[in-house]
Amino acid sequence: MKRSVCVFCSAVEDLPSAARDLAAEFGAACAARGLRLVYGGSSRGLMGIAARAAAAAGGEVLGVMPRHLVRPERAAENIGTLLIVESLAERKQRMTEAADLFVALPGGIGTLNELVEMLTLNDLRLQDKPVILCAADGFWQPFVEMIERFRGYGVLRPSIERSLRTASSVEQTMRLIEDHFSLGTPAAAAESRGV
């Protein structure tokens, strides 16, 4: 079965060029490595950029879009396969089931909701799939600092160490992804890279 990476990111237009470039590079890099790109199904913003880049490079793309967002989010009916579902909860479930790991590019509350839910599922041992935060401009640094604050306060279990990774480039993200697939588990990948 083809290995799949789910990307969480913004569907907002007119984001900084660094974020748009990152999304395009990420989509193309997934295709170049034979990874299926799973995403939220929008043709807008970073979602659309990443999906179009993956498809243009010959990659397989799966979009998952709730029915009520088809119009406002401009569902990407001409990029890969588009699966229409009935709710946001079903979207997350389908994306979770379809993916081997998750990468968060810059995004808003929806992206934050998705990545935190994946970390929670890992923490509860309902899955074992790493989450990689990727941004070249420090976008995720406040979230990383919040996690450090939680850790210092004592409200995080050690499992967060195995689940959450940060990368400042697509190249670094791809190395983490390749480690995961070659070693089989996030824990083994962490040991190998000293993360």
PDB file of C-alpha atoms in Angstrom:
ATOM      1  CA  MET A   1       0.000   0.000   0.000  1.00  0.00           C
ATOM      2  CA  LYS A   2       1.279   3.491  -0.876  1.00  0.00           C
ATOM      3  CA  ARG A   3       2.691   5.481   2.014  1.00  0.00           C
ATOM      4  CA  SER A   4       0.682   8.606   2.758  1.00  0.00           C
ATOM      5  CA  VAL A   5       1.422  11.923   4.416  1.00  0.00           C
ATOM      6  CA  CYS A   6      -1.420  14.117   5.628  1.00  0.00           C
ATOM      7  CA  VAL A   7      -0.767  17.844   5.526  1.00  0.00           C
ATOM      8  CA  PHE A   8      -2.670  20.289   7.734  1.00  0.00           C
ATOM      9  CA  CYS A   9      -2.456  23.912   6.583  1.00  0.00           C
ATOM     10  CA  SER A  10      -4.361  27.082   5.837  1.00  0.00           C
ATOM     11  CA  ALA A  11      -6.899  27.582   3.061  1.00  0.00           C
ATOM     12  CA  VAL A  12      -6.547  31.365   3.406  1.00  0.00           C
ATOM     13  CA  GLU A  13      -5.371  33.222   0.330  1.00  0.00           C
ATOM     14  CA  ASP A  14      -2.654  35.906   0.239  1.00  0.00           C
ATOM     15  CA  LEU A  15      -0.393  34.449   2.911  1.00  0.00           C
ATOM     16  CA  PRO A  16       3.298  35.420   3.022  1.00  0.00           C
ATOM     17  CA  SER A  17       5.383  34.211   0.104  1.00  0.00           C
ATOM     18  CA  ALA A  18       7.518  32.091   2.455  1.00  0.00           C
ATOM     19  CA  ALA A  19       4.445  30.052   3.386  1.00  0.00           C
ATOM     20  CA  ARG A  20       3.286  29.707  -0.229  1.00  0.00           C
ATOM     21  CA  ASP A  21       6.742  28.619  -1.358  1.00  0.00           C
ATOM     22  CA  LEU A  22       6.931  26.122   1.499  1.00  0.00           C
ATOM     23  CA  ALA A  23       3.595  24.562   0.514  1.00  0.00           C
ATOM     24  CA  ALA A  24       4.612  24.229  -3.136  1.00  0.00           C
ATOM     25  CA  GLU A  25       7.973  22.714  -2.230  1.00  0.00           C
ATOM     26  CA  PHE A  26       6.334  20.309   0.204  1.00  0.00           C
ATOM     27  CA  GLY A  27       3.779  19.044  -2.317  1.00  0.00           C
ATOM     28  CA  ALA A  28       6.435  18.499  -4.971  1.00  0.00           C
ATOM     29  CA  ALA A  29       8.752  16.776  -2.473  1.00  0.00           C
ATOM     30  CA  CYS A  30       6.026  14.317  -1.490  1.00  0.00           C
ATOM     31  CA  ALA A  31       5.424  13.434  -5.131  1.00  0.00           C
ATOM     32  CA  ALA A  32       9.155  13.040  -5.800  1.00  0.00           C
ATOM     33  CA  ARG A  33       9.363  10.450  -3.009  1.00  0.00           C
ATOM     34  CA  GLY A  34       6.268   8.533  -4.097  1.00  0.00           C
ATOM     35  CA  LEU A  35       4.229   9.669  -1.097  1.00  0.00           C
ATOM     36  CA  ARG A  36       0.499  10.166  -1.457  1.00  0.00           C
ATOM     37  CA  LEU A  37      -0.566  13.601  -0.210  1.00  0.00           C
ATOM     38  CA  VAL A  38      -3.713  13.616   1.927  1.00  0.00           C
ATOM     39  CA  TYR A  39      -5.212  17.029   2.652  1.00  0.00           C
ATOM     40  CA  GLY A  40      -8.423  18.928   3.387  1.00  0.00           C
ATOM     41  CA  GLY A  41      -9.641  19.140  -0.204  1.00  0.00           C
ATOM     42  CA  SER A  42      -9.639  22.912  -0.719  1.00  0.00           C
ATOM     43  CA  SER A  43      -8.274  24.582  -3.850  1.00  0.00           C
ATOM     44  CA  ARG A  44      -7.544  27.723  -1.815  1.00  0.00           C
ATOM     45  CA  GLY A  45      -4.489  28.895   0.107  1.00  0.00           C
ATOM     46  CA  LEU A  46      -1.684  26.583   1.142  1.00  0.00           C
ATOM     47  CA  MET A  47      -3.944  23.561   0.770  1.00  0.00           C
ATOM     48  CA  GLY A  48      -4.464  24.217  -2.917  1.00  0.00           C
ATOM     49  CA  ILE A  49      -0.830  25.138  -3.505  1.00  0.00           C
ATOM     50  CA  ALA A  50       0.497  21.927  -1.923  1.00  0.00           C
ATOM     51  CA  ALA A  51      -2.046  19.729  -3.713  1.00  0.00           C
ATOM     52  CA  ARG A  52      -1.464  21.308  -7.124  1.00  0.00           C
ATOM     53  CA  ALA A  53       2.318  21.019  -6.720  1.00  0.00           C
ATOM     54  CA  ALA A  54       2.044  17.340  -5.797  1.00  0.00           C
ATOM     55  CA  ALA A  55      -0.281  16.589  -8.714  1.00  0.00           C
ATOM     56  CA  ALA A  56       1.855  18.579 -11.180  1.00  0.00           C
ATOM     57  CA  ALA A  57       4.875  16.509 -10.146  1.00  0.00           C
ATOM     58  CA  GLY A  58       2.981  13.275 -10.840  1.00  0.00           C
ATOM     59  CA  GLY A  59       2.022  12.525  -7.248  1.00  0.00           C
ATOM     60  CA  GLU A  60      -1.149  10.960  -5.934  1.00  0.00           C
ATOM     61  CA  VAL A  61      -3.443  13.355  -4.052  1.00  0.00           C
ATOM     62  CA  LEU A  62      -6.449  12.640  -1.837  1.00  0.00           C
ATOM     63  CA  GLY A  63      -8.620  15.550  -0.692  1.00  0.00           C
ATOM     64  CA  VAL A  64     -11.259  15.132   2.011  1.00  0.00           C
ATOM     65  CA  MET A  65     -13.921  17.845   2.118  1.00  0.00           C
ATOM     66  CA  PRO A  66     -17.040  18.197   4.292  1.00  0.00           C
ATOM     67  CA  ARG A  67     -20.136  18.767   2.175  1.00  0.00           C
ATOM     68  CA  HIS A  68     -20.998  22.080   3.854  1.00  0.00           C
ATOM     69  CA  LEU A  69     -17.574  23.507   2.909  1.00  0.00           C
ATOM     70  CA  VAL A  70     -17.581  22.532  -0.762  1.00  0.00           C
ATOM     71  CA  ARG A  71     -18.574  26.043  -1.910  1.00  0.00           C
ATOM     72  CA  PRO A  72     -16.956  28.326   0.688  1.00  0.00           C
ATOM     73  CA  GLU A  73     -13.652  26.412   0.615  1.00  0.00           C
ATOM     74  CA  ARG A  74     -13.799  25.858  -3.168  1.00  0.00           C
ATOM     75  CA  ALA A  75     -13.416  22.083  -3.199  1.00  0.00           C
ATOM     76  CA  ALA A  76     -10.589  20.969  -5.477  1.00  0.00           C
ATOM     77  CA  GLU A  77     -12.588  18.772  -7.827  1.00  0.00           C
ATOM     78  CA  ASN A  78      -9.824  18.690 -10.446  1.00  0.00           C
ATOM     79  CA  ILE A  79      -6.856  17.797  -8.223  1.00  0.00           C
ATOM     80  CA  GLY A  80      -6.469  14.078  -7.633  1.00  0.00           C
ATOM     81  CA  THR A  81      -9.268  12.275  -5.818  1.00  0.00           C
ATOM     82  CA  LEU A  82     -11.820  14.278  -3.853  1.00  0.00           C
ATOM     83  CA  LEU A  83     -13.819  12.531  -1.140  1.00  0.00           C
ATOM     84  CA  ILE A  84     -16.922  14.375   0.082  1.00  0.00           C
ATOM     85  CA  VAL A  85     -17.903  13.601   3.687  1.00  0.00           C
ATOM     86  CA  GLU A  86     -20.703  14.789   5.951  1.00  0.00           C
ATOM     87  CA  SER A  87     -18.870  16.589   8.756  1.00  0.00           C
ATOM     88  CA  LEU A  88     -15.584  18.011  10.012  1.00  0.00           C
ATOM     89  CA  ALA A  89     -15.334  15.083  12.416  1.00  0.00           C
ATOM     90  CA  GLU A  90     -15.641  12.603   9.563  1.00  0.00           C
ATOM     91  CA  ARG A  91     -13.062  14.563   7.570  1.00  0.00           C
ATOM     92  CA  LYS A  92     -10.530  14.241  10.385  1.00  0.00           C
ATOM     93  CA  GLN A  93     -11.351  10.557  10.830  1.00  0.00           C
ATOM     94  CA  ARG A  94     -10.882   9.806   7.118  1.00  0.00           C
ATOM     95  CA  MET A  95      -7.661  11.806   6.934  1.00  0.00           C
ATOM     96  CA  THR A  96      -6.343  10.087  10.064  1.00  0.00           C
ATOM     97  CA  GLU A  97      -7.131   6.645   8.694  1.00  0.00           C
ATOM     98  CA  ALA A  98      -5.584   7.448   5.305  1.00  0.00           C
ATOM     99  CA  ALA A  99      -2.278   8.817   6.644  1.00  0.00           C
ATOM    100  CA  ASP A 100       0.869   7.289   8.086  1.00  0.00           C
ATOM    101  CA  LEU A 101       1.984  10.584   9.618  1.00  0.00           C
ATOM    102  CA  PHE A 102       1.072  14.265   9.706  1.00  0.00           C
ATOM    103  CA  VAL A 103       2.810  17.487   8.712  1.00  0.00           C
ATOM    104  CA  ALA A 104       1.514  20.891   9.793  1.00  0.00           C
ATOM    105  CA  LEU A 105       2.430  23.836   7.602  1.00  0.00           C
ATOM    106  CA  PRO A 106       1.327  27.339   8.650  1.00  0.00           C
ATOM    107  CA  GLY A 107      -2.377  27.446   9.435  1.00  0.00           C
ATOM    108  CA  GLY A 108      -4.982  28.834  11.778  1.00  0.00           C
ATOM    109  CA  ILE A 109      -7.408  27.434  14.347  1.00  0.00           C
ATOM    110  CA  GLY A 110      -8.478  24.549  12.103  1.00  0.00           C
ATOM    111  CA  THR A 111      -4.879  23.460  11.580  1.00  0.00           C
ATOM    112  CA  LEU A 112      -4.194  23.774  15.300  1.00  0.00           C
ATOM    113  CA  ASN A 113      -7.277  21.703  16.092  1.00  0.00           C
ATOM    114  CA  GLU A 114      -6.182  18.962  13.709  1.00  0.00           C
ATOM    115  CA  LEU A 115      -2.595  18.688  14.895  1.00  0.00           C
ATOM    116  CA  VAL A 116      -3.565  18.748  18.586  1.00  0.00           C
ATOM    117  CA  GLU A 117      -6.110  15.978  17.982  1.00  0.00           C
ATOM    118  CA  MET A 118      -3.417  13.838  16.330  1.00  0.00           C
ATOM    119  CA  LEU A 119      -1.089  14.414  19.290  1.00  0.00           C
ATOM    120  CA  THR A 120      -3.943  13.504  21.633  1.00  0.00           C
ATOM    121  CA  LEU A 121      -4.650  10.252  19.770  1.00  0.00           C
ATOM    122  CA  ASN A 122      -0.955   9.387  20.045  1.00  0.00           C
ATOM    123  CA  ASP A 123      -0.912  10.281  23.734  1.00  0.00           C
ATOM    124  CA  LEU A 124      -3.904   8.006  24.376  1.00  0.00           C
ATOM    125  CA  ARG A 125      -2.211   5.233  22.353  1.00  0.00           C
ATOM    126  CA  LEU A 126      -5.043   5.117  19.863  1.00  0.00           C
ATOM    127  CA  GLN A 127      -2.461   5.557  17.093  1.00  0.00           C
ATOM    128  CA  ASP A 128       1.298   5.907  16.750  1.00  0.00           C
ATOM    129  CA  LYS A 129       1.837   8.463  13.991  1.00  0.00           C
ATOM    130  CA  PRO A 130       4.236  11.397  14.336  1.00  0.00           C
ATOM    131  CA  VAL A 131       3.296  15.033  13.853  1.00  0.00           C
ATOM    132  CA  ILE A 132       5.883  17.297  12.217  1.00  0.00           C
ATOM    133  CA  LEU A 133       5.612  21.082  12.457  1.00  0.00           C
ATOM    134  CA  CYS A 134       7.208  22.623   9.381  1.00  0.00           C
ATOM    135  CA  ALA A 135       7.851  26.327   8.806  1.00  0.00           C
ATOM    136  CA  ALA A 136      10.937  28.207   7.662  1.00  0.00           C
ATOM    137  CA  ASP A 137       9.989  31.509   9.314  1.00  0.00           C
ATOM    138  CA  GLY A 138       9.481  30.451  12.940  1.00  0.00           C
ATOM    139  CA  PHE A 139       5.690  30.271  12.545  1.00  0.00           C
ATOM    140  CA  TRP A 140       5.360  27.338  14.975  1.00  0.00           C
ATOM    141  CA  GLN A 141       7.734  28.693  17.632  1.00  0.00           C
ATOM    142  CA  PRO A 142       4.931  30.012  19.912  1.00  0.00           C
ATOM    143  CA  PHE A 143       3.293  26.560  19.851  1.00  0.00           C
ATOM    144  CA  VAL A 144       6.614  24.891  20.671  1.00  0.00           C
ATOM    145  CA  GLU A 145       7.076  27.329  23.562  1.00  0.00           C
ATOM    146  CA  MET A 146       3.593  26.515  24.830  1.00  0.00           C
ATOM    147  CA  ILE A 147       4.422  22.798  24.741  1.00  0.00           C
ATOM    148  CA  GLU A 148       7.614  23.517  26.682  1.00  0.00           C
ATOM    149  CA  ARG A 149       5.555  25.469  29.219  1.00  0.00           C
ATOM    150  CA  PHE A 150       3.155  22.534  29.558  1.00  0.00           C
ATOM    151  CA  ARG A 151       6.105  20.177  30.014  1.00  0.00           C
ATOM    152  CA  GLY A 152       7.686  22.375  32.672  1.00  0.00           C
ATOM    153  CA  TYR A 153       4.375  22.644  34.485  1.00  0.00           C
ATOM    154  CA  GLY A 154       4.057  18.866  34.552  1.00  0.00           C
ATOM    155  CA  VAL A 155       0.856  18.451  32.548  1.00  0.00           C
ATOM    156  CA  LEU A 156       2.390  16.518  29.615  1.00  0.00           C
ATOM    157  CA  ARG A 157       3.186  12.840  29.546  1.00  0.00           C
ATOM    158  CA  PRO A 158       6.520  11.763  28.025  1.00  0.00           C
ATOM    159  CA  SER A 159       4.706  10.435  24.951  1.00  0.00           C
ATOM    160  CA  ILE A 160       4.769  13.938  23.480  1.00  0.00           C
ATOM    161  CA  GLU A 161       8.521  13.449  22.997  1.00  0.00           C
ATOM    162  CA  ARG A 162       7.850  10.574  20.618  1.00  0.00           C
ATOM    163  CA  SER A 163       5.037  12.267  18.733  1.00  0.00           C
ATOM    164  CA  LEU A 164       6.052  15.835  17.999  1.00  0.00           C
ATOM    165  CA  ARG A 165       8.879  16.954  15.718  1.00  0.00           C
ATOM    166  CA  THR A 166       9.844  20.354  14.339  1.00  0.00           C
ATOM    167  CA  ALA A 167      11.514  21.188  11.039  1.00  0.00           C
ATOM    168  CA  SER A 168      12.640  24.492   9.586  1.00  0.00           C
ATOM    169  CA  SER A 169      12.668  23.321   5.964  1.00  0.00           C
ATOM    170  CA  VAL A 170      11.024  20.851   3.619  1.00  0.00           C
ATOM    171  CA  GLU A 171      14.354  19.032   3.319  1.00  0.00           C
ATOM    172  CA  GLN A 172      14.492  18.500   7.085  1.00  0.00           C
ATOM    173  CA  THR A 173      10.843  17.440   7.098  1.00  0.00           C
ATOM    174  CA  MET A 174      11.528  14.854   4.407  1.00  0.00           C
ATOM    175  CA  ARG A 175      14.445  13.450   6.395  1.00  0.00           C
ATOM    176  CA  LEU A 176      12.130  12.972   9.385  1.00  0.00           C
ATOM    177  CA  ILE A 177       9.529  11.323   7.158  1.00  0.00           C
ATOM    178  CA  GLU A 178      12.114   9.007   5.612  1.00  0.00           C
ATOM    179  CA  ASP A 179      13.397   8.067   9.076  1.00  0.00           C
ATOM    180  CA  HIS A 180       9.878   7.202  10.161  1.00  0.00           C
ATOM    181  CA  PHE A 181       9.230   4.962   7.191  1.00  0.00           C
ATOM    182  CA  SER A 182      12.607   3.243   7.267  1.00  0.00           C
ATOM    183  CA  LEU A 183      12.625   2.639  11.011  1.00  0.00           C
ATOM    184  CA  GLY A 184       8.941   1.969  11.474  1.00  0.00           C
ATOM    185  CA  THR A 185       8.173   3.985  14.605  1.00  0.00           C
ATOM    186  CA  PRO A 186       8.479   7.576  15.794  1.00  0.00           C
ATOM    187  CA  ALA A 187      10.460   6.433  18.840  1.00  0.00           C
ATOM    188  CA  ALA A 188      13.071   4.666  16.732  1.00  0.00           C
ATOM    189  CA  ALA A 189      13.333   7.649  14.414  1.00  0.00           C
ATOM    190  CA  ALA A 190      13.859   9.973  17.383  1.00  0.00           C
ATOM    191  CA  GLU A 191      16.639   7.769  18.723  1.00  0.00           C
ATOM    192  CA  SER A 192      18.365   7.645  15.365  1.00  0.00           C
ATOM    193  CA  ARG A 193      18.343  11.425  14.914  1.00  0.00           C
ATOM    194  CA  GLY A 194      18.811  12.419  18.533  1.00  0.00           C
ATOM    195  CA  VAL A 195      15.703  14.612  18.386  1.00  0.00           C
TER     196      VAL A 195
END
